[in-house]
Amino acid sequence: MPELISEHACFGGLQRFYRHHSSAIGLPMRFSVFLPSAAAGERLPAMFYLAGLTCNEETFMTKAGAQRHAAREGMILVAPDTSPRDTGVAGELDAWDFGAGAGFYLDATTAPWSEHYRMYSYLLELRELVIATLPVDGERTGIFGHSMGGHGALVLALRNPDLFRSVSAFAPIAAPSLCPWGEKAFTGYLGADHAAWQRYDASELMRTMQAPFPDGILIDQGLADKFLTTQLRPDMFETACAQAGQRLEIRRHAGYDHGYYFISTFMEAHLRFHRENLG
Ligand SMILES: N[C@@H](CCC(=O)N[C@@H](CS)C(=O)NCC(=O)O)C(=O)O
């Protein structure tokens, strides 16, 4: 059972923070959950939200303004940390875009990162954990995220469309093999073999698939986002979706930057999209 660290009344429901031992990571991990009041009587759809570089399990719950909408839609929200913490790996805290706070939602294969940096497997473990211990309907789980977390959400969903049945992203790193953040992370965690990178690249994955999400995929992107052309490249994912026959809606918004003022503006639309898809 996860250990409840704190609980707060929020929009008629409960905002909780948990700690548990993860077998995938081999260390304690923290995650947050919003339970709407409707969770008192029935199993509800749940959305996993993956945050971006430098964030933790608290960022989404304090900055995205999602609880008000999740309370109305009757949806549970779950947000993990963005990496293992205090692993003892030398250099873990040296960079903001690699190591702690930058787990990239993959299973590292190169030493010394491979022992604990296993966020891909961790997400599958966390999904099982919340279905077993909270009123989550395991048939109705989806995933979304921002930037590095948008990359994670797209990859987790594309590789597990039977588990994550609805997917969206805010300003995702959409072609990580081809951008500086992704190249640094993939080289460090996966080594130089680009074949291993493809399994964690949403644009590469999509090219090999046949429209795994019939309800479509939703992406919101700010046009004043300073990372758009250097790091994010939603156009690459757009091309891959067109090749795969995958319906994709990218909404491009003039004036919006990369931060949580942008995310909170479009949060309601994403939760409505997922509620419709998950039923
Ligand atoms: N530290 C970086 C920016 C890192 C960044 O923008 N992180 C995004 C995710 S990729 C974020 O959500 N930061 C936390 C926040 O905005 O509250 C910089 O100086 O350019």
PDB file of C-alpha atoms and ligand atoms in Angstrom:
ATOM      1  CA  MET A   1       0.000   0.000   0.000  1.00  0.00           C
ATOM      2  CA  PRO A   2       1.259   3.513  -0.737  1.00  0.00           C
ATOM      3  CA  GLU A   3       1.784   5.715   2.316  1.00  0.00           C
ATOM      4  CA  LEU A   4      -0.405   8.839   2.455  1.00  0.00           C
ATOM      5  CA  ILE A   5       1.868  11.849   3.128  1.00  0.00           C
ATOM      6  CA  SER A   6      -0.771  14.590   3.062  1.00  0.00           C
ATOM      7  CA  GLU A   7      -4.392  15.204   2.151  1.00  0.00           C
ATOM      8  CA  HIS A   8      -6.226  18.452   1.372  1.00  0.00           C
ATOM      9  CA  ALA A   9      -9.878  19.190   0.574  1.00  0.00           C
ATOM     10  CA  CYS A  10     -10.051  20.521  -2.992  1.00  0.00           C
ATOM     11  CA  PHE A  11     -13.109  21.380  -5.158  1.00  0.00           C
ATOM     12  CA  GLY A  12     -15.300  19.039  -3.115  1.00  0.00           C
ATOM     13  CA  GLY A  13     -12.800  16.189  -3.505  1.00  0.00           C
ATOM     14  CA  LEU A  14      -9.376  15.321  -2.097  1.00  0.00           C
ATOM     15  CA  GLN A  15      -5.865  16.292  -3.138  1.00  0.00           C
ATOM     16  CA  ARG A  16      -3.436  13.648  -1.878  1.00  0.00           C
ATOM     17  CA  PHE A  17       0.318  13.073  -1.909  1.00  0.00           C
ATOM     18  CA  TYR A  18       1.688   9.543  -1.570  1.00  0.00           C
ATOM     19  CA  ARG A  19       5.042   7.802  -1.120  1.00  0.00           C
ATOM     20  CA  HIS A  20       5.674   4.123  -1.934  1.00  0.00           C
ATOM     21  CA  HIS A  21       8.467   1.705  -2.693  1.00  0.00           C
ATOM     22  CA  SER A  22       8.735   1.137  -6.454  1.00  0.00           C
ATOM     23  CA  SER A  23       9.987  -2.247  -7.578  1.00  0.00           C
ATOM     24  CA  ALA A  24      10.726  -0.872 -11.090  1.00  0.00           C
ATOM     25  CA  ILE A  25      12.917   1.922  -9.688  1.00  0.00           C
ATOM     26  CA  GLY A  26      14.183   0.065  -6.622  1.00  0.00           C
ATOM     27  CA  LEU A  27      13.713   3.162  -4.443  1.00  0.00           C
ATOM     28  CA  PRO A  28      10.916   5.185  -2.806  1.00  0.00           C
ATOM     29  CA  MET A  29       8.880   7.314  -5.218  1.00  0.00           C
ATOM     30  CA  ARG A  30       6.278  10.034  -4.668  1.00  0.00           C
ATOM     31  CA  PHE A  31       3.116  10.720  -6.626  1.00  0.00           C
ATOM     32  CA  SER A  32       0.046  12.912  -6.301  1.00  0.00           C
ATOM     33  CA  VAL A  33      -3.621  12.098  -6.810  1.00  0.00           C
ATOM     34  CA  PHE A  34      -6.770  14.197  -7.115  1.00  0.00           C
ATOM     35  CA  LEU A  35      -9.922  12.289  -6.204  1.00  0.00           C
ATOM     36  CA  PRO A  36     -13.187  14.041  -7.112  1.00  0.00           C
ATOM     37  CA  SER A  37     -16.135  13.609  -4.741  1.00  0.00           C
ATOM     38  CA  ALA A  38     -17.704  11.166  -7.232  1.00  0.00           C
ATOM     39  CA  ALA A  39     -14.901   8.715  -6.348  1.00  0.00           C
ATOM     40  CA  ALA A  40     -16.673   7.994  -3.052  1.00  0.00           C
ATOM     41  CA  GLY A  41     -19.230   5.780  -4.761  1.00  0.00           C
ATOM     42  CA  GLU A  42     -17.867   4.392  -8.043  1.00  0.00           C
ATOM     43  CA  ARG A  43     -14.821   3.588 -10.133  1.00  0.00           C
ATOM     44  CA  LEU A  44     -13.888   6.546 -12.300  1.00  0.00           C
ATOM     45  CA  PRO A  45     -11.752   7.185 -15.360  1.00  0.00           C
ATOM     46  CA  ALA A  46      -8.233   8.344 -14.517  1.00  0.00           C
ATOM     47  CA  MET A  47      -5.703  10.496 -16.336  1.00  0.00           C
ATOM     48  CA  PHE A  48      -1.965  10.222 -15.741  1.00  0.00           C
ATOM     49  CA  TYR A  49      -0.130  13.533 -16.225  1.00  0.00           C
ATOM     50  CA  LEU A  50       3.611  13.556 -16.937  1.00  0.00           C
ATOM     51  CA  ALA A  51       5.406  16.816 -16.174  1.00  0.00           C
ATOM     52  CA  GLY A  52       8.421  18.338 -17.885  1.00  0.00           C
ATOM     53  CA  LEU A  53      12.071  19.027 -17.100  1.00  0.00           C
ATOM     54  CA  THR A  54      12.798  20.354 -13.579  1.00  0.00           C
ATOM     55  CA  CYS A  55       9.314  19.430 -12.330  1.00  0.00           C
ATOM     56  CA  ASN A  56       8.126  16.960  -9.680  1.00  0.00           C
ATOM     57  CA  GLU A  57       4.901  15.265  -8.549  1.00  0.00           C
ATOM     58  CA  GLU A  58       3.581  18.546  -7.165  1.00  0.00           C
ATOM     59  CA  THR A  59       4.008  20.850 -10.172  1.00  0.00           C
ATOM     60  CA  PHE A  60       0.908  19.817 -12.102  1.00  0.00           C
ATOM     61  CA  MET A  61      -1.372  19.872  -9.074  1.00  0.00           C
ATOM     62  CA  THR A  62      -0.287  23.368  -7.993  1.00  0.00           C
ATOM     63  CA  LYS A  63       0.028  25.068 -11.390  1.00  0.00           C
ATOM     64  CA  ALA A  64      -2.192  23.479 -14.043  1.00  0.00           C
ATOM     65  CA  GLY A  65      -5.603  24.283 -12.528  1.00  0.00           C
ATOM     66  CA  ALA A  66      -6.881  20.831 -13.462  1.00  0.00           C
ATOM     67  CA  GLN A  67      -8.769  19.877 -10.287  1.00  0.00           C
ATOM     68  CA  ARG A  68     -11.738  22.213 -10.913  1.00  0.00           C
ATOM     69  CA  HIS A  69     -12.351  20.562 -14.294  1.00  0.00           C
ATOM     70  CA  ALA A  70     -11.621  17.006 -13.109  1.00  0.00           C
ATOM     71  CA  ALA A  71     -14.104  17.496 -10.260  1.00  0.00           C
ATOM     72  CA  ARG A  72     -16.810  18.491 -12.735  1.00  0.00           C
ATOM     73  CA  GLU A  73     -15.947  15.739 -15.236  1.00  0.00           C
ATOM     74  CA  GLY A  74     -15.645  13.071 -12.514  1.00  0.00           C
ATOM     75  CA  MET A  75     -12.070  12.122 -13.365  1.00  0.00           C
ATOM     76  CA  ILE A  76      -9.183  11.025 -11.148  1.00  0.00           C
ATOM     77  CA  LEU A  77      -5.808  12.698 -11.788  1.00  0.00           C
ATOM     78  CA  VAL A  78      -2.472  10.993 -11.063  1.00  0.00           C
ATOM     79  CA  ALA A  79       0.920  12.720 -11.381  1.00  0.00           C
ATOM     80  CA  PRO A  80       4.248  10.939 -10.799  1.00  0.00           C
ATOM     81  CA  ASP A  81       7.627  12.545 -10.158  1.00  0.00           C
ATOM     82  CA  THR A  82       9.763  13.139 -13.265  1.00  0.00           C
ATOM     83  CA  SER A  83      12.678  10.881 -12.211  1.00  0.00           C
ATOM     84  CA  PRO A  84      14.008   8.792  -9.358  1.00  0.00           C
ATOM     85  CA  ARG A  85      15.558  10.878  -6.562  1.00  0.00           C
ATOM     86  CA  ASP A  86      18.635  10.394  -4.364  1.00  0.00           C
ATOM     87  CA  THR A  87      19.868   7.403  -6.342  1.00  0.00           C
ATOM     88  CA  GLY A  88      23.493   7.933  -5.371  1.00  0.00           C
ATOM     89  CA  VAL A  89      24.561   8.128  -9.038  1.00  0.00           C
ATOM     90  CA  ALA A  90      27.431  10.628  -9.327  1.00  0.00           C
ATOM     91  CA  GLY A  91      26.475  13.705 -11.342  1.00  0.00           C
ATOM     92  CA  GLU A  92      22.731  13.157 -10.907  1.00  0.00           C
ATOM     93  CA  LEU A  93      22.228  16.798  -9.847  1.00  0.00           C
ATOM     94  CA  ASP A  94      24.727  18.402 -12.234  1.00  0.00           C
ATOM     95  CA  ALA A  95      22.315  19.319 -15.071  1.00  0.00           C
ATOM     96  CA  TRP A  96      18.686  20.434 -15.172  1.00  0.00           C
ATOM     97  CA  ASP A  97      18.024  18.534 -18.435  1.00  0.00           C
ATOM     98  CA  PHE A  98      19.595  15.179 -17.499  1.00  0.00           C
ATOM     99  CA  GLY A  99      19.495  13.077 -14.330  1.00  0.00           C
ATOM    100  CA  ALA A 100      17.236  14.107 -11.434  1.00  0.00           C
ATOM    101  CA  GLY A 101      14.109  15.872 -12.697  1.00  0.00           C
ATOM    102  CA  ALA A 102      14.812  14.656 -16.225  1.00  0.00           C
ATOM    103  CA  GLY A 103      14.075  10.933 -16.357  1.00  0.00           C
ATOM    104  CA  PHE A 104      12.563  11.153 -19.870  1.00  0.00           C
ATOM    105  CA  TYR A 105      10.076   8.361 -19.050  1.00  0.00           C
ATOM    106  CA  LEU A 106      12.396   5.653 -20.402  1.00  0.00           C
ATOM    107  CA  ASP A 107      14.236   2.621 -19.020  1.00  0.00           C
ATOM    108  CA  ALA A 108      17.952   3.468 -19.121  1.00  0.00           C
ATOM    109  CA  THR A 109      20.208   0.726 -20.433  1.00  0.00           C
ATOM    110  CA  THR A 110      23.636   2.254 -19.770  1.00  0.00           C
ATOM    111  CA  ALA A 111      25.444   2.148 -16.424  1.00  0.00           C
ATOM    112  CA  PRO A 112      25.197   3.770 -13.944  1.00  0.00           C
ATOM    113  CA  TRP A 113      21.711   5.068 -14.901  1.00  0.00           C
ATOM    114  CA  SER A 114      20.213   1.668 -15.720  1.00  0.00           C
ATOM    115  CA  GLU A 115      19.902   0.573 -12.095  1.00  0.00           C
ATOM    116  CA  HIS A 116      17.249   3.131 -11.052  1.00  0.00           C
ATOM    117  CA  TYR A 117      16.340   5.347 -14.034  1.00  0.00           C
ATOM    118  CA  ARG A 118      13.446   3.191 -15.209  1.00  0.00           C
ATOM    119  CA  MET A 119      10.542   5.608 -15.508  1.00  0.00           C
ATOM    120  CA  TYR A 120       8.894   3.756 -18.426  1.00  0.00           C
ATOM    121  CA  SER A 121       8.443   0.598 -16.353  1.00  0.00           C
ATOM    122  CA  TYR A 122       7.583   2.756 -13.350  1.00  0.00           C
ATOM    123  CA  LEU A 123       4.578   4.274 -15.116  1.00  0.00           C
ATOM    124  CA  LEU A 124       3.200   0.796 -15.846  1.00  0.00           C
ATOM    125  CA  GLU A 125       3.772  -0.158 -12.201  1.00  0.00           C
ATOM    126  CA  LEU A 126       2.096   3.046 -10.964  1.00  0.00           C
ATOM    127  CA  ARG A 127      -0.909   2.421 -13.184  1.00  0.00           C
ATOM    128  CA  GLU A 128      -1.343  -1.044 -11.649  1.00  0.00           C
ATOM    129  CA  LEU A 129      -0.859   0.374  -8.158  1.00  0.00           C
ATOM    130  CA  VAL A 130      -3.570   3.030  -8.440  1.00  0.00           C
ATOM    131  CA  ILE A 131      -6.025   0.571 -10.014  1.00  0.00           C
ATOM    132  CA  ALA A 132      -5.408  -1.812  -7.084  1.00  0.00           C
ATOM    133  CA  THR A 133      -5.596   0.779  -4.296  1.00  0.00           C
ATOM    134  CA  LEU A 134      -7.838   3.636  -5.501  1.00  0.00           C
ATOM    135  CA  PRO A 135     -11.299   3.771  -7.170  1.00  0.00           C
ATOM    136  CA  VAL A 136      -9.739   3.857 -10.655  1.00  0.00           C
ATOM    137  CA  ASP A 137     -11.514   2.061 -13.501  1.00  0.00           C
ATOM    138  CA  GLY A 138      -8.691   0.097 -15.166  1.00  0.00           C
ATOM    139  CA  GLU A 139     -10.621   0.013 -18.443  1.00  0.00           C
ATOM    140  CA  ARG A 140     -10.678   3.809 -18.593  1.00  0.00           C
ATOM    141  CA  THR A 141      -7.163   5.181 -18.121  1.00  0.00           C
ATOM    142  CA  GLY A 142      -5.460   7.757 -20.325  1.00  0.00           C
ATOM    143  CA  ILE A 143      -2.247   9.767 -20.305  1.00  0.00           C
ATOM    144  CA  PHE A 144      -1.144  13.310 -21.087  1.00  0.00           C
ATOM    145  CA  GLY A 145       1.781  15.548 -20.336  1.00  0.00           C
ATOM    146  CA  HIS A 146       3.901  18.587 -21.051  1.00  0.00           C
ATOM    147  CA  SER A 147       7.202  18.962 -22.930  1.00  0.00           C
ATOM    148  CA  MET A 148       9.378  16.025 -21.729  1.00  0.00           C
ATOM    149  CA  GLY A 149       6.135  14.688 -20.243  1.00  0.00           C
ATOM    150  CA  GLY A 150       4.339  15.159 -23.552  1.00  0.00           C
ATOM    151  CA  HIS A 151       7.032  12.993 -25.105  1.00  0.00           C
ATOM    152  CA  GLY A 152       6.516  10.449 -22.305  1.00  0.00           C
ATOM    153  CA  ALA A 153       2.733  10.442 -22.706  1.00  0.00           C
ATOM    154  CA  LEU A 154       2.894   9.925 -26.472  1.00  0.00           C
ATOM    155  CA  VAL A 155       5.459   7.099 -26.143  1.00  0.00           C
ATOM    156  CA  LEU A 156       3.654   5.316 -23.293  1.00  0.00           C
ATOM    157  CA  ALA A 157       0.356   5.537 -25.186  1.00  0.00           C
ATOM    158  CA  LEU A 158       1.716   4.488 -28.582  1.00  0.00           C
ATOM    159  CA  ARG A 159       3.446   1.470 -27.052  1.00  0.00           C
ATOM    160  CA  ASN A 160       0.453   0.562 -24.833  1.00  0.00           C
ATOM    161  CA  PRO A 161      -2.754   1.697 -26.567  1.00  0.00           C
ATOM    162  CA  ASP A 162      -4.711  -1.013 -24.742  1.00  0.00           C
ATOM    163  CA  LEU A 163      -3.659   0.446 -21.353  1.00  0.00           C
ATOM    164  CA  PHE A 164      -3.727   4.186 -22.094  1.00  0.00           C
ATOM    165  CA  ARG A 165      -6.824   4.643 -24.210  1.00  0.00           C
ATOM    166  CA  SER A 166      -6.737   8.395 -24.657  1.00  0.00           C
ATOM    167  CA  VAL A 167      -3.677  10.606 -25.174  1.00  0.00           C
ATOM    168  CA  SER A 168      -2.896  14.307 -25.514  1.00  0.00           C
ATOM    169  CA  ALA A 169       0.029  16.640 -24.967  1.00  0.00           C
ATOM    170  CA  PHE A 170       0.989  20.248 -24.319  1.00  0.00           C
ATOM    171  CA  ALA A 171       4.086  21.356 -26.251  1.00  0.00           C
ATOM    172  CA  PRO A 172       5.565  17.834 -26.385  1.00  0.00           C
ATOM    173  CA  ILE A 173       9.145  16.978 -27.353  1.00  0.00           C
ATOM    174  CA  ALA A 174       7.702  15.280 -30.409  1.00  0.00           C
ATOM    175  CA  ALA A 175      10.856  14.035 -32.179  1.00  0.00           C
ATOM    176  CA  PRO A 176      13.408  13.569 -29.358  1.00  0.00           C
ATOM    177  CA  SER A 177      16.016  11.765 -31.509  1.00  0.00           C
ATOM    178  CA  LEU A 178      16.428  14.979 -33.493  1.00  0.00           C
ATOM    179  CA  CYS A 179      16.645  17.683 -30.803  1.00  0.00           C
ATOM    180  CA  PRO A 180      19.357  18.677 -28.320  1.00  0.00           C
ATOM    181  CA  TRP A 181      17.395  17.685 -25.168  1.00  0.00           C
ATOM    182  CA  GLY A 182      16.556  14.280 -26.625  1.00  0.00           C
ATOM    183  CA  GLU A 183      19.999  13.624 -28.071  1.00  0.00           C
ATOM    184  CA  LYS A 184      21.621  14.358 -24.720  1.00  0.00           C
ATOM    185  CA  ALA A 185      19.149  12.211 -22.771  1.00  0.00           C
ATOM    186  CA  PHE A 186      19.098   9.289 -25.194  1.00  0.00           C
ATOM    187  CA  THR A 187      22.893   9.218 -25.509  1.00  0.00           C
ATOM    188  CA  GLY A 188      23.258   9.263 -21.729  1.00  0.00           C
ATOM    189  CA  TYR A 189      20.519   6.790 -20.867  1.00  0.00           C
ATOM    190  CA  LEU A 190      20.479   4.514 -23.939  1.00  0.00           C
ATOM    191  CA  GLY A 191      23.954   4.828 -25.505  1.00  0.00           C
ATOM    192  CA  ALA A 192      24.880   5.557 -29.094  1.00  0.00           C
ATOM    193  CA  ASP A 193      22.739   2.880 -30.790  1.00  0.00           C
ATOM    194  CA  HIS A 194      19.982   4.812 -32.562  1.00  0.00           C
ATOM    195  CA  ALA A 195      17.860   1.674 -32.957  1.00  0.00           C
ATOM    196  CA  ALA A 196      17.259   1.811 -29.189  1.00  0.00           C
ATOM    197  CA  TRP A 197      16.256   5.487 -29.463  1.00  0.00           C
ATOM    198  CA  GLN A 198      13.431   4.755 -31.896  1.00  0.00           C
ATOM    199  CA  ARG A 199      11.392   2.921 -29.268  1.00  0.00           C
ATOM    200  CA  TYR A 200      11.244   6.161 -27.278  1.00  0.00           C
ATOM    201  CA  ASP A 201      10.586   8.554 -30.156  1.00  0.00           C
ATOM    202  CA  ALA A 202       6.888   9.267 -30.794  1.00  0.00           C
ATOM    203  CA  SER A 203       7.456  10.341 -34.404  1.00  0.00           C
ATOM    204  CA  GLU A 204       9.530   7.232 -35.175  1.00  0.00           C
ATOM    205  CA  LEU A 205       6.990   4.968 -33.443  1.00  0.00           C
ATOM    206  CA  MET A 206       4.041   6.513 -35.257  1.00  0.00           C
ATOM    207  CA  ARG A 207       5.642   5.879 -38.648  1.00  0.00           C
ATOM    208  CA  THR A 208       5.474   2.117 -38.010  1.00  0.00           C
ATOM    209  CA  MET A 209       1.863   2.081 -36.769  1.00  0.00           C
ATOM    210  CA  GLN A 210      -1.607   2.008 -38.197  1.00  0.00           C
ATOM    211  CA  ALA A 211      -3.670   4.717 -36.511  1.00  0.00           C
ATOM    212  CA  PRO A 212      -3.719   3.282 -32.958  1.00  0.00           C
ATOM    213  CA  PHE A 213      -6.029   6.040 -31.616  1.00  0.00           C
ATOM    214  CA  PRO A 214      -9.260   6.169 -33.636  1.00  0.00           C
ATOM    215  CA  ASP A 215     -10.595   9.013 -31.439  1.00  0.00           C
ATOM    216  CA  GLY A 216      -7.610  11.118 -32.469  1.00  0.00           C
ATOM    217  CA  ILE A 217      -4.705  12.682 -30.606  1.00  0.00           C
ATOM    218  CA  LEU A 218      -4.803  16.269 -29.307  1.00  0.00           C
ATOM    219  CA  ILE A 219      -1.781  18.582 -29.035  1.00  0.00           C
ATOM    220  CA  ASP A 220      -1.782  22.216 -27.952  1.00  0.00           C
ATOM    221  CA  GLN A 221       1.283  24.308 -28.817  1.00  0.00           C
ATOM    222  CA  GLY A 222       2.077  27.949 -28.072  1.00  0.00           C
ATOM    223  CA  LEU A 223       3.649  29.874 -30.931  1.00  0.00           C
ATOM    224  CA  ALA A 224       5.647  32.100 -28.529  1.00  0.00           C
ATOM    225  CA  ASP A 225       7.235  28.959 -27.011  1.00  0.00           C
ATOM    226  CA  LYS A 226      11.011  29.560 -27.168  1.00  0.00           C
ATOM    227  CA  PHE A 227      11.624  25.807 -27.492  1.00  0.00           C
ATOM    228  CA  LEU A 228       9.257  25.225 -30.430  1.00  0.00           C
ATOM    229  CA  THR A 229      11.652  25.016 -33.357  1.00  0.00           C
ATOM    230  CA  THR A 230      14.799  23.847 -31.546  1.00  0.00           C
ATOM    231  CA  GLN A 231      13.437  21.196 -29.163  1.00  0.00           C
ATOM    232  CA  LEU A 232       9.770  20.342 -29.717  1.00  0.00           C
ATOM    233  CA  ARG A 233       9.150  19.868 -33.461  1.00  0.00           C
ATOM    234  CA  PRO A 234       5.426  18.951 -33.489  1.00  0.00           C
ATOM    235  CA  ASP A 235       5.636  19.197 -37.304  1.00  0.00           C
ATOM    236  CA  MET A 236       7.668  15.948 -37.307  1.00  0.00           C
ATOM    237  CA  PHE A 237       4.910  14.150 -35.395  1.00  0.00           C
ATOM    238  CA  GLU A 238       2.296  15.710 -37.675  1.00  0.00           C
ATOM    239  CA  THR A 239       4.052  14.250 -40.737  1.00  0.00           C
ATOM    240  CA  ALA A 240       4.333  10.827 -39.087  1.00  0.00           C
ATOM    241  CA  CYS A 241       0.614  10.844 -38.161  1.00  0.00           C
ATOM    242  CA  ALA A 242      -0.308  11.761 -41.733  1.00  0.00           C
ATOM    243  CA  GLN A 243       1.783   8.816 -42.995  1.00  0.00           C
ATOM    244  CA  ALA A 244       0.143   6.463 -40.478  1.00  0.00           C
ATOM    245  CA  GLY A 245      -3.379   7.718 -41.170  1.00  0.00           C
ATOM    246  CA  GLN A 246      -3.630   8.774 -37.508  1.00  0.00           C
ATOM    247  CA  ARG A 247      -6.084  11.592 -36.817  1.00  0.00           C
ATOM    248  CA  LEU A 248      -4.235  14.396 -34.997  1.00  0.00           C
ATOM    249  CA  GLU A 249      -5.354  17.857 -34.015  1.00  0.00           C
ATOM    250  CA  ILE A 250      -2.552  20.318 -33.312  1.00  0.00           C
ATOM    251  CA  ARG A 251      -3.949  23.601 -32.052  1.00  0.00           C
ATOM    252  CA  ARG A 252      -1.357  26.341 -32.482  1.00  0.00           C
ATOM    253  CA  HIS A 253      -1.892  29.409 -30.302  1.00  0.00           C
ATOM    254  CA  ALA A 254      -0.343  32.807 -31.050  1.00  0.00           C
ATOM    255  CA  GLY A 255       1.220  34.517 -28.042  1.00  0.00           C
ATOM    256  CA  TYR A 256       1.405  31.536 -25.647  1.00  0.00           C
ATOM    257  CA  ASP A 257       4.781  30.431 -24.257  1.00  0.00           C
ATOM    258  CA  HIS A 258       6.046  27.140 -22.775  1.00  0.00           C
ATOM    259  CA  GLY A 259       4.835  27.557 -19.206  1.00  0.00           C
ATOM    260  CA  TYR A 260       1.890  26.730 -16.985  1.00  0.00           C
ATOM    261  CA  TYR A 261      -0.088  29.886 -17.893  1.00  0.00           C
ATOM    262  CA  PHE A 262      -0.358  28.275 -21.333  1.00  0.00           C
ATOM    263  CA  ILE A 263      -1.121  24.815 -19.942  1.00  0.00           C
ATOM    264  CA  SER A 264      -3.796  26.011 -17.517  1.00  0.00           C
ATOM    265  CA  THR A 265      -5.515  27.937 -20.333  1.00  0.00           C
ATOM    266  CA  PHE A 266      -6.128  24.742 -22.323  1.00  0.00           C
ATOM    267  CA  MET A 267      -6.461  22.226 -19.486  1.00  0.00           C
ATOM    268  CA  GLU A 268     -10.270  22.190 -19.562  1.00  0.00           C
ATOM    269  CA  ALA A 269     -10.299  21.289 -23.272  1.00  0.00           C
ATOM    270  CA  HIS A 270      -7.909  18.374 -22.684  1.00  0.00           C
ATOM    271  CA  LEU A 271      -9.926  16.907 -19.813  1.00  0.00           C
ATOM    272  CA  ARG A 272     -13.146  17.197 -21.862  1.00  0.00           C
ATOM    273  CA  PHE A 273     -11.406  15.429 -24.771  1.00  0.00           C
ATOM    274  CA  HIS A 274     -10.311  12.581 -22.491  1.00  0.00           C
ATOM    275  CA  ARG A 275     -13.689  12.295 -20.770  1.00  0.00           C
ATOM    276  CA  GLU A 276     -15.361  11.898 -24.164  1.00  0.00           C
ATOM    277  CA  ASN A 277     -12.814   9.302 -25.295  1.00  0.00           C
ATOM    278  CA  LEU A 278     -12.859   7.286 -22.063  1.00  0.00           C
ATOM    279  CA  GLY A 279     -16.610   7.517 -21.479  1.00  0.00           C
TER     280      GLY A 279
HETATM  281  N1  LIG B   1      15.247  25.676 -16.831  1.00  0.00           N
HETATM  282  C1  LIG B   1      14.907  25.790 -18.225  1.00  0.00           C
HETATM  283  C2  LIG B   1      13.445  25.711 -18.447  1.00  0.00           C
HETATM  284  C3  LIG B   1      12.864  24.440 -17.941  1.00  0.00           C
HETATM  285  C4  LIG B   1      11.409  24.388 -18.274  1.00  0.00           C
HETATM  286  O1  LIG B   1      10.870  25.229 -19.010  1.00  0.00           O
HETATM  287  N2  LIG B   1      10.745  23.416 -17.712  1.00  0.00           N
HETATM  288  C5  LIG B   1       9.362  23.257 -18.042  1.00  0.00           C
HETATM  289  C6  LIG B   1       9.148  21.870 -18.544  1.00  0.00           C
HETATM  290  S1  LIG B   1      10.175  21.554 -19.960  1.00  0.00           S
HETATM  291  C7  LIG B   1       8.516  23.464 -16.810  1.00  0.00           C
HETATM  292  O2  LIG B   1       7.388  23.034 -16.769  1.00  0.00           O
HETATM  293  N3  LIG B   1       9.053  24.128 -15.789  1.00  0.00           N
HETATM  294  C8  LIG B   1       8.378  24.292 -14.525  1.00  0.00           C
HETATM  295  C9  LIG B   1       7.427  25.453 -14.469  1.00  0.00           C
HETATM  296  O3  LIG B   1       7.241  26.160 -15.474  1.00  0.00           O
HETATM  297  O4  LIG B   1       6.829  25.632 -13.390  1.00  0.00           O
HETATM  298  C10 LIG B   1      15.395  27.101 -18.792  1.00  0.00           C
HETATM  299  O5  LIG B   1      15.989  27.840 -18.032  1.00  0.00           O
HETATM  300  O6  LIG B   1      15.202  27.361 -19.978  1.00  0.00           O
END
